[in-house]
């Protein structure tokens, strides 16, 4: 088999909206961000509510338990911290930039094709 470069482009759609607040705070603390800073971020995330307005219809307010606000600089930074360990257990190269992630590998055998596919599946389940 010839050496082939293989590239998976993983666009983590709505990934910012999927980050569970409690898990994010746990990851911050695991990275040594604790004390007042960790508490401030947790308080900044909690208590958020959202509703949908469509024409004359308005939904009830619901508490938001996941997601990082995308507007401020802190949102993308928190997301990067959240996905920082996405490549644990991945044999191939993983290039991360906020919610645009690329999995790259050179495959020259059926086993390497299988490993790259398994890495892609692991990343998408993250």
mmCIF file of C-alpha atoms in Angstrom:
data_model
loop_
_atom_site.group_PDB
_atom_site.id
_atom_site.type_symbol
_atom_site.label_atom_id
_atom_site.label_comp_id
_atom_site.label_asym_id
_atom_site.label_seq_id
_atom_site.Cartn_x
_atom_site.Cartn_y
_atom_site.Cartn_z
ATOM 1 C CA UNK A 1 0.000 0.000 0.000
ATOM 2 C CA UNK A 2 1.251 3.491 -0.855
ATOM 3 C CA UNK A 3 1.666 6.104 1.900
ATOM 4 C CA UNK A 4 -1.354 8.385 1.742
ATOM 5 C CA UNK A 5 -2.037 11.555 3.675
ATOM 6 C CA UNK A 6 -5.525 11.481 5.074
ATOM 7 C CA UNK A 7 -7.297 14.515 6.473
ATOM 8 C CA UNK A 8 -10.562 14.584 8.385
ATOM 9 C CA UNK A 9 -12.047 18.032 8.858
ATOM 10 C CA UNK A 10 -14.275 18.028 11.906
ATOM 11 C CA UNK A 11 -16.539 21.021 12.181
ATOM 12 C CA UNK A 12 -17.947 20.899 15.662
ATOM 13 C CA UNK A 13 -21.356 22.376 14.823
ATOM 14 C CA UNK A 14 -22.893 24.329 17.634
ATOM 15 C CA UNK A 15 -20.060 23.039 19.789
ATOM 16 C CA UNK A 16 -20.087 26.178 21.917
ATOM 17 C CA UNK A 17 -23.716 25.384 22.838
ATOM 18 C CA UNK A 18 -22.953 21.815 23.931
ATOM 19 C CA UNK A 19 -20.369 22.454 26.666
ATOM 20 C CA UNK A 20 -21.882 21.367 30.039
ATOM 21 C CA UNK A 21 -21.175 24.071 32.625
ATOM 22 C CA UNK A 22 -20.356 21.683 35.481
ATOM 23 C CA UNK A 23 -17.930 19.684 33.330
ATOM 24 C CA UNK A 24 -16.276 22.886 32.130
ATOM 25 C CA UNK A 25 -15.714 24.116 35.694
ATOM 26 C CA UNK A 26 -14.257 20.700 36.604
ATOM 27 C CA UNK A 27 -11.846 20.927 33.666
ATOM 28 C CA UNK A 28 -10.825 24.450 34.667
ATOM 29 C CA UNK A 29 -9.994 23.192 38.150
ATOM 30 C CA UNK A 30 -8.089 20.221 36.691
ATOM 31 C CA UNK A 31 -5.962 22.757 34.770
ATOM 32 C CA UNK A 32 -5.164 24.593 38.004
ATOM 33 C CA UNK A 33 -7.712 27.381 37.565
ATOM 34 C CA UNK A 34 -9.320 27.438 40.984
ATOM 35 C CA UNK A 35 -10.248 29.729 43.824
ATOM 36 C CA UNK A 36 -11.773 33.086 43.003
ATOM 37 C CA UNK A 37 -11.243 32.763 39.243
ATOM 38 C CA UNK A 38 -12.981 29.380 39.043
ATOM 39 C CA UNK A 39 -15.807 30.626 41.254
ATOM 40 C CA UNK A 40 -16.220 33.786 39.175
ATOM 41 C CA UNK A 41 -16.451 31.782 35.928
ATOM 42 C CA UNK A 42 -18.943 29.333 37.476
ATOM 43 C CA UNK A 43 -21.106 32.231 38.659
ATOM 44 C CA UNK A 44 -20.815 33.910 35.249
ATOM 45 C CA UNK A 45 -22.136 30.737 33.588
ATOM 46 C CA UNK A 46 -24.936 29.907 36.016
ATOM 47 C CA UNK A 47 -28.328 31.518 36.103
ATOM 48 C CA UNK A 48 -28.452 32.129 32.347
ATOM 49 C CA UNK A 49 -31.847 31.858 30.695
ATOM 50 C CA UNK A 50 -33.086 31.935 27.149
ATOM 51 C CA UNK A 51 -36.345 31.958 25.242
ATOM 52 C CA UNK A 52 -37.483 31.897 21.639
ATOM 53 C CA UNK A 53 -39.491 34.644 19.971
ATOM 54 C CA UNK A 54 -41.068 33.916 16.596
ATOM 55 C CA UNK A 55 -43.408 36.513 15.170
ATOM 56 C CA UNK A 56 -46.036 37.007 17.904
ATOM 57 C CA UNK A 57 -45.228 33.766 19.761
ATOM 58 C CA UNK A 58 -42.929 33.781 22.773
ATOM 59 C CA UNK A 59 -41.718 30.692 24.612
ATOM 60 C CA UNK A 60 -41.184 30.457 28.358
ATOM 61 C CA UNK A 61 -37.774 31.287 29.782
ATOM 62 C CA UNK A 62 -35.645 28.178 30.339
ATOM 63 C CA UNK A 63 -32.427 27.797 32.315
ATOM 64 C CA UNK A 64 -29.339 27.161 30.218
ATOM 65 C CA UNK A 65 -27.171 24.362 31.619
ATOM 66 C CA UNK A 66 -24.641 24.149 28.814
ATOM 67 C CA UNK A 67 -22.810 26.342 26.370
ATOM 68 C CA UNK A 68 -20.366 29.192 26.612
ATOM 69 C CA UNK A 69 -21.334 32.704 25.527
ATOM 70 C CA UNK A 70 -19.712 33.345 22.153
ATOM 71 C CA UNK A 71 -19.488 37.131 22.175
ATOM 72 C CA UNK A 72 -16.855 37.860 24.791
ATOM 73 C CA UNK A 73 -13.229 36.776 24.546
ATOM 74 C CA UNK A 74 -13.742 34.507 27.537
ATOM 75 C CA UNK A 75 -16.188 32.239 25.646
ATOM 76 C CA UNK A 76 -13.730 30.994 22.985
ATOM 77 C CA UNK A 77 -10.990 30.721 25.619
ATOM 78 C CA UNK A 78 -13.214 28.516 27.804
ATOM 79 C CA UNK A 79 -14.084 26.378 24.788
ATOM 80 C CA UNK A 80 -10.404 25.859 23.959
ATOM 81 C CA UNK A 81 -9.750 24.803 27.553
ATOM 82 C CA UNK A 82 -12.728 22.438 27.342
ATOM 83 C CA UNK A 83 -11.459 20.665 24.199
ATOM 84 C CA UNK A 84 -7.799 20.795 25.206
ATOM 85 C CA UNK A 85 -7.709 17.067 26.021
ATOM 86 C CA UNK A 86 -9.747 15.956 23.008
ATOM 87 C CA UNK A 87 -6.624 14.335 21.578
ATOM 88 C CA UNK A 88 -5.988 12.040 24.560
ATOM 89 C CA UNK A 89 -5.675 8.519 23.189
ATOM 90 C CA UNK A 90 -5.455 9.742 19.585
ATOM 91 C CA UNK A 91 -2.510 8.263 17.679
ATOM 92 C CA UNK A 92 -2.714 10.699 14.772
ATOM 93 C CA UNK A 93 -2.130 14.449 14.622
ATOM 94 C CA UNK A 94 -5.039 16.615 15.743
ATOM 95 C CA UNK A 95 -4.992 20.307 14.826
ATOM 96 C CA UNK A 96 -7.340 22.358 17.020
ATOM 97 C CA UNK A 97 -8.594 25.879 16.482
ATOM 98 C CA UNK A 98 -11.693 26.710 18.491
ATOM 99 C CA UNK A 99 -14.537 24.736 16.831
ATOM 100 C CA UNK A 100 -12.599 23.852 13.648
ATOM 101 C CA UNK A 101 -10.624 20.664 14.226
ATOM 102 C CA UNK A 102 -8.599 18.613 11.746
ATOM 103 C CA UNK A 103 -7.427 15.026 12.209
ATOM 104 C CA UNK A 104 -4.406 14.244 10.001
ATOM 105 C CA UNK A 105 -2.590 10.984 9.458
ATOM 106 C CA UNK A 106 -0.410 9.064 7.050
ATOM 107 C CA UNK A 107 -1.824 5.655 6.280
ATOM 108 C CA UNK A 108 0.160 2.908 4.587
ATOM 109 C CA UNK A 109 -1.588 -0.217 5.816
ATOM 110 C CA UNK A 110 -5.104 -1.429 6.538
ATOM 111 C CA UNK A 111 -4.295 -1.279 10.274
ATOM 112 C CA UNK A 112 -3.381 2.425 10.020
ATOM 113 C CA UNK A 113 -6.597 3.112 8.080
ATOM 114 C CA UNK A 114 -8.514 1.410 10.895
ATOM 115 C CA UNK A 115 -6.643 3.386 13.594
ATOM 116 C CA UNK A 116 -7.344 6.684 11.832
ATOM 117 C CA UNK A 117 -11.025 5.809 11.543
ATOM 118 C CA UNK A 118 -11.149 4.900 15.237
ATOM 119 C CA UNK A 119 -9.463 8.197 16.120
ATOM 120 C CA UNK A 120 -12.069 10.059 14.083
ATOM 121 C CA UNK A 121 -14.878 8.214 15.849
ATOM 122 C CA UNK A 122 -13.318 8.949 19.267
ATOM 123 C CA UNK A 123 -13.056 12.660 18.500
ATOM 124 C CA UNK A 124 -16.630 12.923 17.238
ATOM 125 C CA UNK A 125 -17.908 11.230 20.428
ATOM 126 C CA UNK A 126 -16.005 13.691 22.609
#
